Amino acid sequence: MLQEESDLALIIAQIVQKLKGSNLYAQLERQAWASLQRPEIKLESLKEDIKEFFKISGWEKKLQNAVYSELSVFPLPSHPAAPPEHLKEPLVYMRKAQGSWEKRILKSLNSMCTELSIPLARKRPVGEQKELLNKWNEMGTDEPDLSLFRPVYAPKDFLEVLINLRNPNYENGDSHSFRTHLGLIQVPLKVKDIPELKEFFVELGLTAGQLGVDDSTQVPPELFENEHVRIGQKVLSEQDSAAAQQYIRQGSPTALRAELWALILNISSQPEDILYYEQLKTNVIQHDLLVDSLIYKDVKLTASNDDYYFVFEDYLYQVLLCFSRDTSVLGHFAYSSASPPKSYIRGKLGLEEYAVFYPPNGVIPFHGFSMYVAPLCFLYHEPSKLYQIFREMYVRFFFRLHSISSHPSGIVSLCLLFETLLQTYLPQLFYHLREIGAQPLRISFKWMVRAFSGYLATDQLLLLWDRILGYNSLEILAVLAAAVFAFRAVNLMEVTSLAAAEAVLADLSTLKVMPLLQIFLFATVT
Amino acid sequence: GLDFDLQILFETRKNQNYKGHGLPKGKEREQRASIRFKTTLMNTLMDVLHHRPGWVEVKDEGEWDFYWCDVSWLRENFDHTYMDEHVRISHFRNHYELTRKNYMVKNLKRFRKQLEREAGKLEAAKCDFFPKTFEMPCEYHLFVEEFRKNPGITWIMKPVARSQGKGIFLFRRLKDIMDWKKDTRSSDDQKDDIPVENYVAQRYIENPYLIGGRKFDLRVYVLVMSYMPLRAWLYRDGFARFSNTRFTLNSIDDQYVHLTNVAVQKMSPDYHPKKGCKWMLQRFRQYLASKHGPEAVETLFSDMDNIFIRSLQSVQKVIISDKHCFELYGYDILIDQDFKPWLLEVNASPSLTASSQEDYELKTCLLEDTLHVVDMEARLTGREKRVGGFDLMWNDGPVSREDGAHDLSGMGNFVTNTHLGCVNDRKKQLRQLFRSLQGQKKTSN
């Protein structure tokens, strides 16, 4: 009992510490001072009266949302004496693997830099600054020569690293048994099985209404949809983050989605936020970074070629170029297994005083990175709001998809979850694909790394991301990947090569995610 | 199958006077062993016609039951071609009343005046979906008057009969057209026998609704089976065509910015064929709904229905409604920032060439469903309100939705049986439809 209390006290202390530095704290203080003018605030019962005032005026709700946000994002400390590395990643071998992966990436970036003799960063001449400012809203019309740039890495390079991950303390012997994991991932992490997933995703069950299933044309809206929309509007008017997160597990109505996501992610566009974005924009105008070219190349190769996202090309530059200069993103490295790459001012290699994080936000984009932003353009049209939402989505979820960690939502766990589900519940299919040299993970990896962006139809993708927000977990990506294989199992059993298997699974644009998930989780005999 | 039978029963019980959509009553229509078709087009249409069971192509001078002709053939041959009762042809004799910009403007103006006389200014205002247009050169002076009343706005000059964006330019000063007049006149002096091409000067819509900073227009398909009485179907699918470059009024010389025709975009230096620069209407509708909410979108789409119906009504009395004729129109609609839809033009021969796989699917399904509605095989009863992706929009009067339409806009706009940009589960619907039709035939025999 005592231990729990002291744990709680520790958590409270940490959250208070975090929030003290935030804008909300300053606002609350201001409000408290201003409230002294009010007639209902009496000196004898000052504390209670101010608390009451906060409750009525909605400020308590805002504080609640902020606390909830912190709880969702920050992992709870396992032990007060745990060193900061443990918060990032408790397992040593994972930390080491992430470290060497980062070294490789940085080496690749540096060598590209020397090959092309382009500096990592340079200040733009005034003329160029003016030109860029004029073209800010249509950077997509620029066609710089990007032929010499290559993406620093592609998802399949990352997959090779994950395949070679081993826990040095784990010895499973040479003999194969029915327990032997047949997949590519060979690390013993705990993943949920279907009974546990059913419990975790209980709101997706067959007896509960879902958007993505029960709002189809055949179902009369009185059965579920109308009521669900009404509840959604109520949740929005209450401005309650926790309630919104619970609500969205059953999907978000199209018209309410933008606001709901903002509420769950605790984003409200304050003047300070808009100013901050403008500051980032100024940074982009003044300095040119090598990663900018990587971003350009990525957008041109992926989003611009997409049938639906090509329209938003300009927004992608406006978000991603600013993102790479945003040092507030460095904060997420406290709970990510990754560490920002360090670079040194020219000629001062090794001298810590001249070390800088490169890029400023510590995140080196890879091939397909811009697809994290593209679906958001459907919902948010004001650049600073779009930016904030993306940044929050990144530091809460997306960063886990390209860093090596043991976290249940990390890509390693997702891969293992996918393979385990397939091996356990579709063993014949798994074995067949393995025999023909088409390890299922080789096909589904790219879906999960991109959180299915660019593979599913946009409306389906948004329904999927609703659930990511609702459950504060990326595990649903692995479940969906397995469900897709289950859905196309009949065709897959007939293929005889990896290329043919890829062809069967090449086009996911017609899939309806919610029925697939429901059938896989709740309607398959286990 | 059963649900469709119930629907028919429900309809007849609800409205005993429900009119069929144009099939001869009483006498049983002939069922033909095979249908001989003819066409000169070599694109998706050819694929669809060849794949239709029981349809055979006739070449050269053979007799045909169905001809998907081009307008030039029609102009030269229609008047002296005899057609049996069952024969169908894909254009109305004088479709240009609707599709040539100068005629359409004339007809619309006249219809508007009539509406104002009969039903008042408010009703007539519903015809204000066409930007102010003047025929050149005959209405030149009227144009100048209007021009002077609105200094600084942009105008667009369009040839009446050309398509694919040819011959169009923008201008802001009278001087620009003076120069152009001089140019055309001087070239005509050299070739006296070629008549002066007619143009229209139209007010350019300077505040188009933009998506991703780009201008776009909508292509919508309307199938007219007869004008007297007016029977029109609206196809659920269509697309939004994006300009490849960002919209700005600074560069009115850059026709690639302002013209969204795919044909023009294909020539733009930025054009990458992989892109296609089109969005299906479903995607467009979803995007608007997530940005503006479903009610605003409903209002916009019902305003578009208004455009289709009134434009057809305006030429109803002028077009020769030959029972052999049907026509598939391509409507070009532009939305402005106030969410008002504008009619840019109506095409009698919308492009049937596919620019991508998705486009190919859309056009083949569109053409298949067109042939289902034309019904050479004499399968339909004539009381259907939906055939595949087509919804019956107007049947000598508004066609209501099953669930009892309520007028959302409150403005007395038509709330028709249309589902533009909505889910198009045509395969399923066609299966149910034809299965039940087969069932009915069996019971009646």
mmCIF file with all atom_site columns, N, CA and C in Angstrom, chain A residues 313-338:
data_model
loop_
_atom_site.group_PDB
_atom_site.id
_atom_site.type_symbol
_atom_site.label_atom_id
_atom_site.label_alt_id
_atom_site.label_comp_id
_atom_site.label_asym_id
_atom_site.label_entity_id
_atom_site.label_seq_id
_atom_site.pdbx_PDB_ins_code
_atom_site.Cartn_x
_atom_site.Cartn_y
_atom_site.Cartn_z
_atom_site.occupancy
_atom_site.B_iso_or_equiv
_atom_site.pdbx_formal_charge
_atom_site.auth_seq_id
_atom_site.auth_comp_id
_atom_site.auth_asym_id
_atom_site.auth_atom_id
_atom_site.pdbx_PDB_model_num
ATOM 1  N N  . GLU A 1 313 ? 0.394  18.233 -51.784 1.00 0.00 ? 313 GLU A N  1
ATOM 2  C CA . GLU A 1 313 ? 1.858  18.262 -51.849 1.00 0.00 ? 313 GLU A CA 1
ATOM 3  C C  . GLU A 1 313 ? 2.450  19.475 -51.119 1.00 0.00 ? 313 GLU A C  1
ATOM 4  N N  . ASP A 1 314 ? 1.890  20.644 -51.369 1.00 0.00 ? 314 ASP A N  1
ATOM 5  C CA . ASP A 1 314 ? 2.457  21.854 -50.771 1.00 0.00 ? 314 ASP A CA 1
ATOM 6  C C  . ASP A 1 314 ? 2.370  21.829 -49.256 1.00 0.00 ? 314 ASP A C  1
ATOM 7  N N  . TYR A 1 315 ? 1.255  21.331 -48.726 1.00 0.00 ? 315 TYR A N  1
ATOM 8  C CA . TYR A 1 315 ? 1.124  21.270 -47.267 1.00 0.00 ? 315 TYR A CA 1
ATOM 9  C C  . TYR A 1 315 ? 2.205  20.389 -46.665 1.00 0.00 ? 315 TYR A C  1
ATOM 10 N N  . LEU A 1 316 ? 2.545  19.324 -47.379 1.00 0.00 ? 316 LEU A N  1
ATOM 11 C CA . LEU A 1 316 ? 3.541  18.391 -46.846 1.00 0.00 ? 316 LEU A CA 1
ATOM 12 C C  . LEU A 1 316 ? 4.874  19.078 -46.646 1.00 0.00 ? 316 LEU A C  1
ATOM 13 N N  . TYR A 1 317 ? 5.282  19.900 -47.621 1.00 0.00 ? 317 TYR A N  1
ATOM 14 C CA . TYR A 1 317 ? 6.540  20.632 -47.443 1.00 0.00 ? 317 TYR A CA 1
ATOM 15 C C  . TYR A 1 317 ? 6.436  21.583 -46.257 1.00 0.00 ? 317 TYR A C  1
ATOM 16 N N  . GLN A 1 318 ? 5.293  22.281 -46.201 1.00 0.00 ? 318 GLN A N  1
ATOM 17 C CA . GLN A 1 318 ? 5.134  23.263 -45.127 1.00 0.00 ? 318 GLN A CA 1
ATOM 18 C C  . GLN A 1 318 ? 5.203  22.622 -43.755 1.00 0.00 ? 318 GLN A C  1
ATOM 19 N N  . VAL A 1 319 ? 4.762  21.382 -43.651 1.00 0.00 ? 319 VAL A N  1
ATOM 20 C CA . VAL A 1 319 ? 4.808  20.702 -42.358 1.00 0.00 ? 319 VAL A CA 1
ATOM 21 C C  . VAL A 1 319 ? 6.179  20.096 -42.100 1.00 0.00 ? 319 VAL A C  1
ATOM 22 N N  . LEU A 1 320 ? 6.690  19.333 -43.079 1.00 0.00 ? 320 LEU A N  1
ATOM 23 C CA . LEU A 1 320 ? 7.903  18.558 -42.838 1.00 0.00 ? 320 LEU A CA 1
ATOM 24 C C  . LEU A 1 320 ? 9.151  19.409 -42.726 1.00 0.00 ? 320 LEU A C  1
ATOM 25 N N  . LEU A 1 321 ? 9.245  20.473 -43.511 1.00 0.00 ? 321 LEU A N  1
ATOM 26 C CA . LEU A 1 321 ? 10.427 21.326 -43.413 1.00 0.00 ? 321 LEU A CA 1
ATOM 27 C C  . LEU A 1 321 ? 10.475 21.997 -42.044 1.00 0.00 ? 321 LEU A C  1
ATOM 28 N N  . CYS A 1 322 ? 9.299  22.408 -41.551 1.00 0.00 ? 322 CYS A N  1
ATOM 29 C CA . CYS A 1 322 ? 9.262  23.014 -40.224 1.00 0.00 ? 322 CYS A CA 1
ATOM 30 C C  . CYS A 1 322 ? 9.551  21.976 -39.152 1.00 0.00 ? 322 CYS A C  1
ATOM 31 N N  . PHE A 1 323 ? 9.021  20.780 -39.357 1.00 0.00 ? 323 PHE A N  1
ATOM 32 C CA . PHE A 1 323 ? 9.201  19.708 -38.381 1.00 0.00 ? 323 PHE A CA 1
ATOM 33 C C  . PHE A 1 323 ? 10.680 19.429 -38.137 1.00 0.00 ? 323 PHE A C  1
ATOM 34 N N  . SER A 1 324 ? 11.469 19.418 -39.199 1.00 0.00 ? 324 SER A N  1
ATOM 35 C CA . SER A 1 324 ? 12.870 19.055 -39.012 1.00 0.00 ? 324 SER A CA 1
ATOM 36 C C  . SER A 1 324 ? 13.648 20.126 -38.241 1.00 0.00 ? 324 SER A C  1
ATOM 37 N N  . ARG A 1 325 ? 13.070 21.303 -38.095 1.00 0.00 ? 325 ARG A N  1
ATOM 38 C CA . ARG A 1 325 ? 13.763 22.353 -37.331 1.00 0.00 ? 325 ARG A CA 1
ATOM 39 C C  . ARG A 1 325 ? 13.207 22.541 -35.927 1.00 0.00 ? 325 ARG A C  1
ATOM 40 N N  . ASP A 1 326 ? 12.235 21.701 -35.547 1.00 0.00 ? 326 ASP A N  1
ATOM 41 C CA . ASP A 1 326 ? 11.541 21.934 -34.287 1.00 0.00 ? 326 ASP A CA 1
ATOM 42 C C  . ASP A 1 326 ? 12.250 21.234 -33.139 1.00 0.00 ? 326 ASP A C  1
ATOM 43 N N  . THR A 1 327 ? 12.975 21.985 -32.332 1.00 0.00 ? 327 THR A N  1
ATOM 44 C CA . THR A 1 327 ? 13.740 21.373 -31.243 1.00 0.00 ? 327 THR A CA 1
ATOM 45 C C  . THR A 1 327 ? 12.845 20.848 -30.124 1.00 0.00 ? 327 THR A C  1
ATOM 46 N N  . SER A 1 328 ? 11.587 21.270 -30.064 1.00 0.00 ? 328 SER A N  1
ATOM 47 C CA . SER A 1 328 ? 10.729 20.750 -28.999 1.00 0.00 ? 328 SER A CA 1
ATOM 48 C C  . SER A 1 328 ? 10.494 19.250 -29.191 1.00 0.00 ? 328 SER A C  1
ATOM 49 N N  . VAL A 1 329 ? 10.692 18.782 -30.412 1.00 0.00 ? 329 VAL A N  1
ATOM 50 C CA . VAL A 1 329 ? 10.528 17.346 -30.682 1.00 0.00 ? 329 VAL A CA 1
ATOM 51 C C  . VAL A 1 329 ? 11.587 16.532 -29.934 1.00 0.00 ? 329 VAL A C  1
ATOM 52 N N  . LEU A 1 330 ? 12.718 17.175 -29.614 1.00 0.00 ? 330 LEU A N  1
ATOM 53 C CA . LEU A 1 330 ? 13.778 16.465 -28.898 1.00 0.00 ? 330 LEU A CA 1
ATOM 54 C C  . LEU A 1 330 ? 13.260 15.890 -27.581 1.00 0.00 ? 330 LEU A C  1
ATOM 55 N N  . GLY A 1 331 ? 12.222 16.510 -27.034 1.00 0.00 ? 331 GLY A N  1
ATOM 56 C CA . GLY A 1 331 ? 11.647 16.033 -25.781 1.00 0.00 ? 331 GLY A CA 1
ATOM 57 C C  . GLY A 1 331 ? 11.228 14.562 -25.819 1.00 0.00 ? 331 GLY A C  1
ATOM 58 N N  . HIS A 1 332 ? 10.815 14.075 -26.973 1.00 0.00 ? 332 HIS A N  1
ATOM 59 C CA . HIS A 1 332 ? 10.299 12.704 -27.020 1.00 0.00 ? 332 HIS A CA 1
ATOM 60 C C  . HIS A 1 332 ? 11.421 11.679 -26.884 1.00 0.00 ? 332 HIS A C  1
ATOM 61 N N  . PHE A 1 333 ? 12.656 12.099 -27.058 1.00 0.00 ? 333 PHE A N  1
ATOM 62 C CA . PHE A 1 333 ? 13.752 11.140 -26.927 1.00 0.00 ? 333 PHE A CA 1
ATOM 63 C C  . PHE A 1 333 ? 13.909 10.650 -25.496 1.00 0.00 ? 333 PHE A C  1
ATOM 64 N N  . ALA A 1 334 ? 13.260 11.348 -24.546 1.00 0.00 ? 334 ALA A N  1
ATOM 65 C CA . ALA A 1 334 ? 13.320 10.893 -23.159 1.00 0.00 ? 334 ALA A CA 1
ATOM 66 C C  . ALA A 1 334 ? 12.629 9.549  -22.987 1.00 0.00 ? 334 ALA A C  1
ATOM 67 N N  . TYR A 1 335 ? 11.623 9.285  -23.800 1.00 0.00 ? 335 TYR A N  1
ATOM 68 C CA . TYR A 1 335 ? 10.930 8.008  -23.657 1.00 0.00 ? 335 TYR A CA 1
ATOM 69 C C  . TYR A 1 335 ? 11.010 7.159  -24.923 1.00 0.00 ? 335 TYR A C  1
ATOM 70 N N  . SER A 1 336 ? 11.842 7.567  -25.862 1.00 0.00 ? 336 SER A N  1
ATOM 71 C CA . SER A 1 336 ? 12.062 6.757  -27.059 1.00 0.00 ? 336 SER A CA 1
ATOM 72 C C  . SER A 1 336 ? 13.402 6.052  -26.928 1.00 0.00 ? 336 SER A C  1
ATOM 73 N N  . SER A 1 337 ? 13.504 4.867  -27.494 1.00 0.00 ? 337 SER A N  1
ATOM 74 C CA . SER A 1 337 ? 14.775 4.156  -27.414 1.00 0.00 ? 337 SER A CA 1
ATOM 75 C C  . SER A 1 337 ? 15.833 4.849  -28.275 1.00 0.00 ? 337 SER A C  1
ATOM 76 N N  . ALA A 1 338 ? 15.382 5.703  -29.170 1.00 0.00 ? 338 ALA A N  1
ATOM 77 C CA . ALA A 1 338 ? 16.317 6.370  -30.072 1.00 0.00 ? 338 ALA A CA 1
ATOM 78 C C  . ALA A 1 338 ? 16.950 7.573  -29.402 1.00 0.00 ? 338 ALA A C  1
#
